[in-house]
Structure formats: C-alpha cells, structure tokens
CSV table of C-alpha atoms in Angstrom, one decimal:
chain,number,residue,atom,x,y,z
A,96,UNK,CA,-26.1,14.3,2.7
A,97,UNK,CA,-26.5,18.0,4.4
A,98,UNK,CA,-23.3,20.0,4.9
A,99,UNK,CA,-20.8,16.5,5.8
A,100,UNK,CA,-17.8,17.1,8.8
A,101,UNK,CA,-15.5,15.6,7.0
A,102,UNK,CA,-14.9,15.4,3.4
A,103,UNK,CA,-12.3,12.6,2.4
A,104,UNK,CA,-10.3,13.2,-1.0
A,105,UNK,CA,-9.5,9.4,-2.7
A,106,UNK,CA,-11.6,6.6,-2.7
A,107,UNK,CA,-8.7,4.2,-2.8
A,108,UNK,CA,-8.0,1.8,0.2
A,109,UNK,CA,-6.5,5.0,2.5
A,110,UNK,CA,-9.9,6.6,2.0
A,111,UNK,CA,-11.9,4.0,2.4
A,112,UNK,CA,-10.6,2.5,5.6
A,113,UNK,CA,-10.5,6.2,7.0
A,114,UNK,CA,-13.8,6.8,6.0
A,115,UNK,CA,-15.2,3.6,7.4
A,116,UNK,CA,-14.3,4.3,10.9
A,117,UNK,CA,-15.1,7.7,11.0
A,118,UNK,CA,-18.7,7.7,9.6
A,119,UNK,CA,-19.9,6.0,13.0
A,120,UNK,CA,-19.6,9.3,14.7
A,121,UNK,CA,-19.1,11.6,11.8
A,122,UNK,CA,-21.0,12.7,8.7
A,123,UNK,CA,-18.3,11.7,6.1
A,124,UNK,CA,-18.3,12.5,2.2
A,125,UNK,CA,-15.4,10.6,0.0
A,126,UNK,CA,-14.7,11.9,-3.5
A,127,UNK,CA,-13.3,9.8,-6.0
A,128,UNK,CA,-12.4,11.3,-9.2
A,129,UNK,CA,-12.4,8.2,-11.0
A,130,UNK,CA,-15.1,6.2,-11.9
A,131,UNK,CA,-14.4,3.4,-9.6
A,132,UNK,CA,-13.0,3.6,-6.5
A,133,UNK,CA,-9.5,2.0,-5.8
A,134,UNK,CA,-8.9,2.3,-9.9
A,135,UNK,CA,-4.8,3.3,-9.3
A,136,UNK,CA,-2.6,2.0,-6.5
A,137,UNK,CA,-5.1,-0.2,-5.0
A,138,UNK,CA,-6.3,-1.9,-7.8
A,139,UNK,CA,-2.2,-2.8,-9.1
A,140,UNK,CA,-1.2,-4.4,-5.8
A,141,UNK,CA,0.7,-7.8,-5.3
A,142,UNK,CA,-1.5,-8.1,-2.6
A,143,UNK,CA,1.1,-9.1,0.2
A,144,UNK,CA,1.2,-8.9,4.3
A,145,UNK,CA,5.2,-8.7,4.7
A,146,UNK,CA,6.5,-6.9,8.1
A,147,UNK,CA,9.9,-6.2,7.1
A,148,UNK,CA,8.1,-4.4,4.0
A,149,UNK,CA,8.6,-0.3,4.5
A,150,UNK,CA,11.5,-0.7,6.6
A,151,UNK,CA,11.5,-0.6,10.9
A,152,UNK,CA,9.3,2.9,11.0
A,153,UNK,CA,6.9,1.2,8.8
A,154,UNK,CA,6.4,-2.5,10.5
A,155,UNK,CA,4.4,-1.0,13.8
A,156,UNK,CA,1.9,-0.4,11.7
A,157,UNK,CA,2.0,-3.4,9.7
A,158,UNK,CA,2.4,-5.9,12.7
A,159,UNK,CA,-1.2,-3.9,14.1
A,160,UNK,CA,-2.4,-4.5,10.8
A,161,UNK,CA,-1.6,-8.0,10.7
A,162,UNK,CA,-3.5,-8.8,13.4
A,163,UNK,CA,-7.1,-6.9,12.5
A,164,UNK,CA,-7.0,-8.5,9.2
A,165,UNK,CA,-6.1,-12.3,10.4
A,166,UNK,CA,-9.7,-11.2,13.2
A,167,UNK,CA,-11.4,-8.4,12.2
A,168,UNK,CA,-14.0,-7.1,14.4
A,169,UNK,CA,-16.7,-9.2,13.7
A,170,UNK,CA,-19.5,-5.8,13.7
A,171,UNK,CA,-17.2,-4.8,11.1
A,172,UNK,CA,-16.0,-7.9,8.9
A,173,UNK,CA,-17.3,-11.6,8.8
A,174,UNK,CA,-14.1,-13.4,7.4
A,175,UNK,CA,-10.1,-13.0,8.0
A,176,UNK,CA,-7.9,-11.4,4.7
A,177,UNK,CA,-5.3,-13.2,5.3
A,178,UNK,CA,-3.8,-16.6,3.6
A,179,UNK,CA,-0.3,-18.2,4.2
A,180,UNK,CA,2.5,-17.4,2.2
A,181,UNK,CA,6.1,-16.7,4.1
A,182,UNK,CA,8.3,-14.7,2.5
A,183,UNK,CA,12.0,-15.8,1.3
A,184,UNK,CA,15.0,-13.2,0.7
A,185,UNK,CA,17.6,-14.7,-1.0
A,186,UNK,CA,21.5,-13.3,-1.6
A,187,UNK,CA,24.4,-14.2,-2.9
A,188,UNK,CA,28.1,-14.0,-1.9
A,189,UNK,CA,28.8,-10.2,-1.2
A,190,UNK,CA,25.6,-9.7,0.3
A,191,UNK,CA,26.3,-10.7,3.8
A,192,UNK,CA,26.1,-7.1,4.8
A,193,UNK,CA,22.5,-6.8,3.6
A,194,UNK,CA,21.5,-10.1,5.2
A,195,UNK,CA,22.8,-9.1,8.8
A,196,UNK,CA,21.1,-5.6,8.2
A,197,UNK,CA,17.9,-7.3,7.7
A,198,UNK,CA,18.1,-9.3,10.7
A,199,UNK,CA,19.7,-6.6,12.8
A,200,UNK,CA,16.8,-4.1,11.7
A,201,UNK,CA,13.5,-6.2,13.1
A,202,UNK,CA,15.5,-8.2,15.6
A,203,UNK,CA,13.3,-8.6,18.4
A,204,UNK,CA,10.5,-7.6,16.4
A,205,UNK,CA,9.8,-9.8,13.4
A,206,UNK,CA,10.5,-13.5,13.2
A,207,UNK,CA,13.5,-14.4,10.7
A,208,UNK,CA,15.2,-17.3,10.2
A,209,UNK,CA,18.8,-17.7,8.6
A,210,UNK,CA,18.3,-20.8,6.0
A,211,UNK,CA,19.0,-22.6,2.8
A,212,UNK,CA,17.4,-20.8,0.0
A,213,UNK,CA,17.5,-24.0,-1.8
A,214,UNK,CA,16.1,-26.2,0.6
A,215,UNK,CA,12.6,-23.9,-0.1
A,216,UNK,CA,12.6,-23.0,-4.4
A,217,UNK,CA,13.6,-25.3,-6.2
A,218,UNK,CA,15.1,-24.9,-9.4
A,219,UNK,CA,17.2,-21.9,-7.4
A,220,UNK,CA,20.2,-21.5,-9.4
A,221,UNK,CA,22.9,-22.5,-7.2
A,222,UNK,CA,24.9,-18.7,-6.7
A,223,UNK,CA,22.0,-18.0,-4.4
A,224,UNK,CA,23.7,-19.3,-1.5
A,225,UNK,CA,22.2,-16.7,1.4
A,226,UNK,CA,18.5,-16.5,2.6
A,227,UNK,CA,16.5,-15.5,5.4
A,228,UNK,CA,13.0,-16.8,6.0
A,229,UNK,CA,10.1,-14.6,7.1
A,230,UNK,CA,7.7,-17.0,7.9
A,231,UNK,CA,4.7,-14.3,9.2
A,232,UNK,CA,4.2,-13.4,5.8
A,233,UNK,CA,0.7,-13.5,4.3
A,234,UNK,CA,-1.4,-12.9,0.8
A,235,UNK,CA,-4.0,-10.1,1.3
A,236,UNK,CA,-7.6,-10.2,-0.5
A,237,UNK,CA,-7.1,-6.7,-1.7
A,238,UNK,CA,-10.0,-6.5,-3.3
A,239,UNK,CA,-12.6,-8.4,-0.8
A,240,UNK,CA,-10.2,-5.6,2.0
A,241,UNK,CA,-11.4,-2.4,0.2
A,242,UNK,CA,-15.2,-3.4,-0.7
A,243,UNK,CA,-15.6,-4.7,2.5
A,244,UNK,CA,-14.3,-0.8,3.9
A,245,UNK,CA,-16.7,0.5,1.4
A,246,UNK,CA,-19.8,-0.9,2.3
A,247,UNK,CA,-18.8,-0.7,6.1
A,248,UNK,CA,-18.5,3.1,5.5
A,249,UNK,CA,-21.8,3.1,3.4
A,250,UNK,CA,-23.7,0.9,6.2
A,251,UNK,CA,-23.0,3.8,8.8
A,252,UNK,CA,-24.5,6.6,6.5
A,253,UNK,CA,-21.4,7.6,4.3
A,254,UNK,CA,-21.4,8.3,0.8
A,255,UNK,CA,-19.0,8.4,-1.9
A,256,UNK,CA,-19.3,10.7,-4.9
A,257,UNK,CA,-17.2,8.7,-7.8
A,258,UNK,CA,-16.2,11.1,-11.0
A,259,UNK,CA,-15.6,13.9,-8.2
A,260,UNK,CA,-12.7,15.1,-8.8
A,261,UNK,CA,-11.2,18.5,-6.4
A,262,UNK,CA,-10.9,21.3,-8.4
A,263,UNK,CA,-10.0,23.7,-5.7
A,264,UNK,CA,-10.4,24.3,-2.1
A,265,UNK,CA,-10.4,27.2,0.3
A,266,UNK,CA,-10.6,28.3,3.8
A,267,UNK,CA,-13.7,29.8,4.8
A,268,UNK,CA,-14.6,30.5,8.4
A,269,UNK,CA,-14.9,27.2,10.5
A,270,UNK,CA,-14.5,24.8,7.3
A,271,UNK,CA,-14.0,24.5,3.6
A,272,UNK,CA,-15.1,25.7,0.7
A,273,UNK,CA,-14.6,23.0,-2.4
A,274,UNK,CA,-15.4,23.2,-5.6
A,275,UNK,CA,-15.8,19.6,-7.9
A,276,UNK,CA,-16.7,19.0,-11.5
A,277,UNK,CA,-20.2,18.7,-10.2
A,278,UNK,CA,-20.3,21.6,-7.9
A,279,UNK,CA,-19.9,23.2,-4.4
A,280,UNK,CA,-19.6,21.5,-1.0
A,281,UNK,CA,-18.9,22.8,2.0
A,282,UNK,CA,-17.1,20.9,5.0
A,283,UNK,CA,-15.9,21.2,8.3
A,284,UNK,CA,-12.3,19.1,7.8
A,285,UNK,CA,-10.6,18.1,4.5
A,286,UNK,CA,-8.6,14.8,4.4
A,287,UNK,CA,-6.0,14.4,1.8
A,288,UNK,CA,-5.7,10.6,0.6
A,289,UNK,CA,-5.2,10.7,-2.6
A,290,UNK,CA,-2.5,9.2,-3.1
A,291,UNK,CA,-0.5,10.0,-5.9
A,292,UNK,CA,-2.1,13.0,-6.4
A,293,UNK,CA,-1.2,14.4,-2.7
A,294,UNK,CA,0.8,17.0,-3.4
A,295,UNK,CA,-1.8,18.5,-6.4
A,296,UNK,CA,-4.4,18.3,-3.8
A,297,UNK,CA,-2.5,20.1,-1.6
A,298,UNK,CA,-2.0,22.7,-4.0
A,299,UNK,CA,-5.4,23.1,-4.9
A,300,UNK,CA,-6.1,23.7,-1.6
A,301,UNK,CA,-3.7,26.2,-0.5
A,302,UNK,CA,-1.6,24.2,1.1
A,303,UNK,CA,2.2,23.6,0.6
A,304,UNK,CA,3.3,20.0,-0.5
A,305,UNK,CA,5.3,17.9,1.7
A,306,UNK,CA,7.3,16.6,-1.2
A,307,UNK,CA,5.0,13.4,-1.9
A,308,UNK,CA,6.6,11.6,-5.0
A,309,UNK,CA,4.5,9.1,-7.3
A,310,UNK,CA,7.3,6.2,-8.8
A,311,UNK,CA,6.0,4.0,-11.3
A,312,UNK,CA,6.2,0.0,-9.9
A,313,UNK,CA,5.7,-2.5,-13.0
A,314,UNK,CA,4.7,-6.1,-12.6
A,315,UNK,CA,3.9,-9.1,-15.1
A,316,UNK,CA,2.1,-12.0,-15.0
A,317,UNK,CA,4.3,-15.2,-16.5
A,318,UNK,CA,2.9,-18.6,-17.2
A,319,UNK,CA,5.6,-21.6,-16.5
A,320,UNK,CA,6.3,-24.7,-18.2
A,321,UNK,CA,7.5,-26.4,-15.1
A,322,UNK,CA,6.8,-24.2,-12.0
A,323,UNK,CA,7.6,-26.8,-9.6
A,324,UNK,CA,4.5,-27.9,-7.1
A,325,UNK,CA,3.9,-27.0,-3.7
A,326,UNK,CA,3.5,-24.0,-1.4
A,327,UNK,CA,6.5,-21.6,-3.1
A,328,UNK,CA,6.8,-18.9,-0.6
A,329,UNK,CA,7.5,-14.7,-1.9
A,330,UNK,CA,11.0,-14.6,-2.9
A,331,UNK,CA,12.4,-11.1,-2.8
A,332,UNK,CA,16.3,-10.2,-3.6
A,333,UNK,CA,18.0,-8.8,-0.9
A,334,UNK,CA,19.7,-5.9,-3.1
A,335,UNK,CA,16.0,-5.5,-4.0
A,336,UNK,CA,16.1,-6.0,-8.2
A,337,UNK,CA,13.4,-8.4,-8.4
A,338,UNK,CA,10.6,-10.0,-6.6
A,339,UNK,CA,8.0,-12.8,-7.6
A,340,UNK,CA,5.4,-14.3,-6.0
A,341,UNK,CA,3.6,-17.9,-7.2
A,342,UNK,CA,-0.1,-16.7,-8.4
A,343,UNK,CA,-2.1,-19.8,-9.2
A,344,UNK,CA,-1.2,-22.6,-11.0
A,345,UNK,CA,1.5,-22.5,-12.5
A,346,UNK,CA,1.7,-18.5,-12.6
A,347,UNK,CA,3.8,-16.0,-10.8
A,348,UNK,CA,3.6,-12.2,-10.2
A,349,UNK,CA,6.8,-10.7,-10.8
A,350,UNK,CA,8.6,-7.1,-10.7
A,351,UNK,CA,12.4,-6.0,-11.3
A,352,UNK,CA,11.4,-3.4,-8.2
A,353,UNK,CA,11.3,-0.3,-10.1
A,354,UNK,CA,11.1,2.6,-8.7
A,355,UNK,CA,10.7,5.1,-11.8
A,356,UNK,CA,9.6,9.1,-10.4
A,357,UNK,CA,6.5,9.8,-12.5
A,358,UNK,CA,3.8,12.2,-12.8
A,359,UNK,CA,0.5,11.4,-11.4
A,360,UNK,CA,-0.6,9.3,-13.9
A,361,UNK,CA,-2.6,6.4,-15.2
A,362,UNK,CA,0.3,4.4,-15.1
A,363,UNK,CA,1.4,2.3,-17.8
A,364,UNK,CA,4.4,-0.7,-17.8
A,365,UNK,CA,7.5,0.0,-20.1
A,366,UNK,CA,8.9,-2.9,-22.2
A,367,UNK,CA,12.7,-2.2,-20.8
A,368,UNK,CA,10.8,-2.8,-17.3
A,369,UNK,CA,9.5,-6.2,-18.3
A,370,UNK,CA,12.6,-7.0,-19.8
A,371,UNK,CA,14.8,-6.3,-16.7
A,372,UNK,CA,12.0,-8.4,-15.1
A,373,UNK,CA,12.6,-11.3,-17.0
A,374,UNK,CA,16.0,-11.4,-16.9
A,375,UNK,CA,16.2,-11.1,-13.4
A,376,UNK,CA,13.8,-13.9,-12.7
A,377,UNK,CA,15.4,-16.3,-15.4
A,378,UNK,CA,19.1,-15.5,-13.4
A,379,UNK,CA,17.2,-16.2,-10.1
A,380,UNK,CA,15.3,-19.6,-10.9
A,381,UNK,CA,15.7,-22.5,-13.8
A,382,UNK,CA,11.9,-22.0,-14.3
A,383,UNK,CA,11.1,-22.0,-18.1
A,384,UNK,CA,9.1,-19.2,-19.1
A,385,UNK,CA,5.7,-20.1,-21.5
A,386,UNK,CA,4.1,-17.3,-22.4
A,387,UNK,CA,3.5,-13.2,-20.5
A,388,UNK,CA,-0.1,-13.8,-19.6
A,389,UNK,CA,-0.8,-10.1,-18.4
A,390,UNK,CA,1.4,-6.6,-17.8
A,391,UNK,CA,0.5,-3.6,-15.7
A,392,UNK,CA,2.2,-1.0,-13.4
A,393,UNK,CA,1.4,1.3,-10.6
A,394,UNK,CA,2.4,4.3,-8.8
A,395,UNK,CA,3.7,4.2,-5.5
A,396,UNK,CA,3.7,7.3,-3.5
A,397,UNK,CA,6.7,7.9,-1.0
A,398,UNK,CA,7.2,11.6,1.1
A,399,UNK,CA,10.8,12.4,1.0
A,400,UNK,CA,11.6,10.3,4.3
A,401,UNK,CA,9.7,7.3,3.1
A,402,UNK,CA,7.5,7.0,6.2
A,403,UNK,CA,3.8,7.7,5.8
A,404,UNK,CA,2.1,11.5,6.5
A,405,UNK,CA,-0.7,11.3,8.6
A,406,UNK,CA,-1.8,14.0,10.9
A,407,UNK,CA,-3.2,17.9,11.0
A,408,UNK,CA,-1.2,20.4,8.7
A,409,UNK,CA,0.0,22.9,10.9
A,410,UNK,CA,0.1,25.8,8.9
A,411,UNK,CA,-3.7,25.7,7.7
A,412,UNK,CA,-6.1,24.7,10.1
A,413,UNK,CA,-8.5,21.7,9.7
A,414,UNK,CA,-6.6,20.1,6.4
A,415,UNK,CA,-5.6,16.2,7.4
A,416,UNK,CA,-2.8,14.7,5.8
A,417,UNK,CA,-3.5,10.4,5.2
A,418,UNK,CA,-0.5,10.1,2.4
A,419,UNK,CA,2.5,8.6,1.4
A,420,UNK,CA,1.9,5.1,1.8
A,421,UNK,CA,4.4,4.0,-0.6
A,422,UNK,CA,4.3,0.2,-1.7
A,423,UNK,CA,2.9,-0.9,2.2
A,424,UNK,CA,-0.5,1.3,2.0
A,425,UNK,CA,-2.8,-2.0,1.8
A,426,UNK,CA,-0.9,-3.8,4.5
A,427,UNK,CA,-1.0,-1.0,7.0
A,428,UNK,CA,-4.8,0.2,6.4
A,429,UNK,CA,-6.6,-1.1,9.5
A,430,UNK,CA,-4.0,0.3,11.8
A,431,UNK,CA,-3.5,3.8,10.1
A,432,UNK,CA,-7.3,4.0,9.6
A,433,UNK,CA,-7.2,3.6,13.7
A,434,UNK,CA,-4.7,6.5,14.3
A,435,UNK,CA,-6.3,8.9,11.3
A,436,UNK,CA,-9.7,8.5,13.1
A,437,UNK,CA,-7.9,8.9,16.5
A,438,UNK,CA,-6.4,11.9,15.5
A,439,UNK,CA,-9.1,13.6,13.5
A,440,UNK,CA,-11.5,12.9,16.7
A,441,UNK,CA,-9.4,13.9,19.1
A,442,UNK,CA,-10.2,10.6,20.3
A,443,UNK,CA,-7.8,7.7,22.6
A,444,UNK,CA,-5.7,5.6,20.5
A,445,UNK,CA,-7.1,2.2,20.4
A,446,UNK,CA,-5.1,0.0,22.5
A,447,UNK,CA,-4.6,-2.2,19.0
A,448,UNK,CA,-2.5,0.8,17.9
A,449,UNK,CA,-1.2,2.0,21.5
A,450,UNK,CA,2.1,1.5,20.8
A,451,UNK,CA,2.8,3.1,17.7
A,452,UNK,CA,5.2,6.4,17.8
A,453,UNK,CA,2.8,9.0,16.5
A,454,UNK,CA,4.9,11.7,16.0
A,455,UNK,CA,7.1,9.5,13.5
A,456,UNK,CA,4.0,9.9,10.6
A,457,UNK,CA,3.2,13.7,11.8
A,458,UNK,CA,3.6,16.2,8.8
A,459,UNK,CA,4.9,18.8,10.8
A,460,UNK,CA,8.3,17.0,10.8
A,461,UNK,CA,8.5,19.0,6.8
A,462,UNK,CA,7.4,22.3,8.2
C-alpha cells in the first residue's frame, strides 16, 4: 500500500470494525502487534448482546448494535450474529434498591420484567427471592463478528500488518510519522484502538492519556453433574459478584466480576479469582460441580467516566481516539464503527446511529 490516510493502531474488534467501514473510501493500514489479530480482549469475551450492560450512556450504542448484528447489511455480511439467550438478574432481600435502580435506569428504553427467579433456574437456592428478566438479550458469534470485519476490510483494499507493533509517533506536517518494529510509515490520520494499551499509545505519540485503565476480568469454564435441561438464560447478580452463562451441554461460563487494575498485559487468571468464582456460583445454584474444564482472564479497558472515547484529540491534530470500551466493546462495534467513520470523514451520521449523543463519547470532555 502507498502512503495509507489512515493508519489504525489494534487489530482487535474496535479496529477491525473501524477499519472495515472506512477502507471503502479510504486507504486504511491496521497494525497489530500481536501475531493474530483479536489475541487479548476480543478473543476472552463471554460473547454476550445485553443492553443494560455499560449502564444508560452505554445502551444507545448497544440497542444500534443489536439491530445490525440480528440484519447486517447483506453487501457487508451474509448471516445474523445473534442467538437467543435472555438475561436473568437475580437479588436477594436487601437488594430492592438495586432492583428498582435497574428498572428505573432503562425504563422506557429496554424491556424488563419483574419475575420469579425460580420459576426460570432451577436448582436456585431459595434466598434468591428478587429477579428481573431482560428478555432482549442475545449470545454474540465473537469470533465469526471479527473475521467477518476483517475480510470485509480486506475485500475493499485494506491491509493489516500483524507483529507491528508502534514504537513511536510524531507530528510531521499534514500527517504522521510512525515508526514500527519493521520500519517507517507515514499517514495522514492516526486512530488509537488499542485497547488496553491506549494510554501507551498515546504516549508514544505525544499525546496525553485520558486516564484509560486496563482491569483484569477472569472467567472459568465448569463442567456439571446435573446442570438441569433446557434454555438457562445469563444469570447475573444484581450487586454484581458473579455471573454465569450455560455454554453447551452441560457447561457454563462463569466470573466472580472482577474488576482487578492491571498493567497492560497478557492477562493471566488468579486462583483466589476462581475460588471467589466458585463459591459464588455454588451459594447461587444447587448445581454440582464435576470438573474446571478451562481458565482464562482478560483485560477490560474503562476511561475514568466509564463511557467509551471516540472522537479527534483536541490538543494534537489528526490523532483519533476509538478506546475505552470496557467489558461492552464487542456488543457496541457496528454502531461505534458507524460514528468513528462518521466522525473521521466528516461524514452524516447514519440514520442507524442518528440518535446517539455524540458529545457523551467525545475526548475533549478530559481536556
């Protein structure tokens, strides 16, 4: 590729869904420093479609989301993402205050339904006496999501450069100047989606962070002796300690929530994590435990308000910021992919992402 416009740092799913709907109308370079792209966050998802996930700033995008990956654009994609699930939070006595938060926050926005938690797990000891159903919830096809972004962007003329990793980046006239493990590109913009590794960018670049925080999220993989049948739905705890989601047969996906600060890392789960896990599952559900099939953890990247950066940094021209996705990065790709391109074009919003507040995710709001 000559001299690209746009040169995308992370090959994850923020890069790739960025970079596939800019390379229609721009030459567009992602570098990956990995080996594969998507190795970190968006390879260690629970691969879930929740609105009330992120909180009320966050579900705009997700609800857009929702609705390009249950019918994509068929020039783009030739199948939906999307399979049922529902979602379940369940409480006990004391946690009234959290239940009617939860409802108070997406009322009028998301479906939820007051119910019997026990009506929908069984084997759900009988202290959990509060629940709410969110019945819009859906599994994602993570993986099938981000190749599907990745050939997309390769299809319209893109390239990615995997075991690229930044270096340093400067300034220079009407673009940038980077320098990689393999050399020297030049560029007219420089996105920032690397995740995790945001704030080093940043750095490297000349550019002060915004406060971007990795936290280390760790989840196992239990086997059951008598998982009971049927469609289980997500079941997360309203004080958020725990959450578990039914993975196959007779398998769940389960994490005490952590939320551990960490350096940018390969990330690594922590036996006291697991424990924790465990515990809290066993106090949640009668379910007897077989065997830990698998372990693994992941960092989740949060800015210092929680709510996604995406926009121009206003005190360096022509550096983009697409970061801070924290634990929701997957589920709001197809929308924030709209509004990055939008807003590094200088472009209309797309009327699938016309109502969303702009200015909420603009990193001026830290300057």
């Amino acid at each position: 590729m000559n001299r690209p416009d746009i040169v995308i740092v992370g090959g994850g799913i923020a890069g790739a869904s960025l970079g596939a709907a800019l390379a229609e109308t721009a030459r567009v370079l992602i570098l990956e420093m990995e080996d594969s792209a998507g190795y970190h966050a968006t390879g260690r998802s629970v691969a879930f479609w929740e609105e009330t996930y992120g909180g009320p700033v966050v579900q705009p995008l997700t609800t857009a989301s929702g609705k390009l990956l249950e019918s994509p654009d068929p020039d783009f994609f030739d199948r939906s993402f999307l399979s049922p699930r529902r979602t379940l939070h369940i409480g006990r006595a004391g946690d009234e205050g959290l239940r009617d938060a939860l409802l108070a926050d997406f009322a009028g926005a998301v479906e939820l339904q007051p119910v019997a938690p026990a009506s929908l797990v069984p084997g759900l000891r009988p202290e959990w006496t509060l629940g709410v159903l969110e019945p819009s919830c859906r599994d994602i096809d993570v993986g099938a999501l981000h190749q599907a972004y990745l050939r997309r962007f390769r299809e319209l003329g893109g390239e990615i450069r995997l075991g690229a990793k930044l270096e340093h980046a400067e300034r220079q006239g009407d673009g940038w100047r980077i320098e990689t493990r393999d050399g020297m590109i030049q560029c007219g913009l420089l996105v920032n989606a690397a995740g995790a590794w945001a704030d080093d960018v940043a750095r490297a670049c000349g550019v002060a962070p915004v406060g971007i925080t990795p936290y280390r999220r760790t989840v196992v993989q239990l086997r059951l002796e008598d998982m009971p049948a049927g469609e289980l739905p997500l079941v997360m705890d309203m004080q958020g300690s725990f959450y578990f989601k039914p993975e196959g047969q007779g398998r769940i996906w389960l994490t005490p929530h952590d939320e551990v600060a960490s350096p940018a890392c390969d990330a690594a789960p922590e036996e006291l994590a697991i424990a924790q896990a465990i515990d809290r599952f066993q106090a949640a559900v009668d379910w007897r435990i077989a065997a830990v099939e698998r372990k693994w953890a992941g960092l989740r990247s949060f800015a210092p308000d929680r709510v996604p950066v995406y926009g121009f940094e206003p005190e360096i021209e022509g550096f983009f910021w697409f970061a801070g996705q924290g634990g929701f990065g997957i589920q709001t790709a197809p929308a924030a992919a709209l509004l990055g391109a939008s807003l590094l074009t200088g472009k209309a919003v797309p009327e699938a992402i016309a109502s969303l507040d702009v200015a909420a995710y603009a990193p001026g709001r830290f300057r």
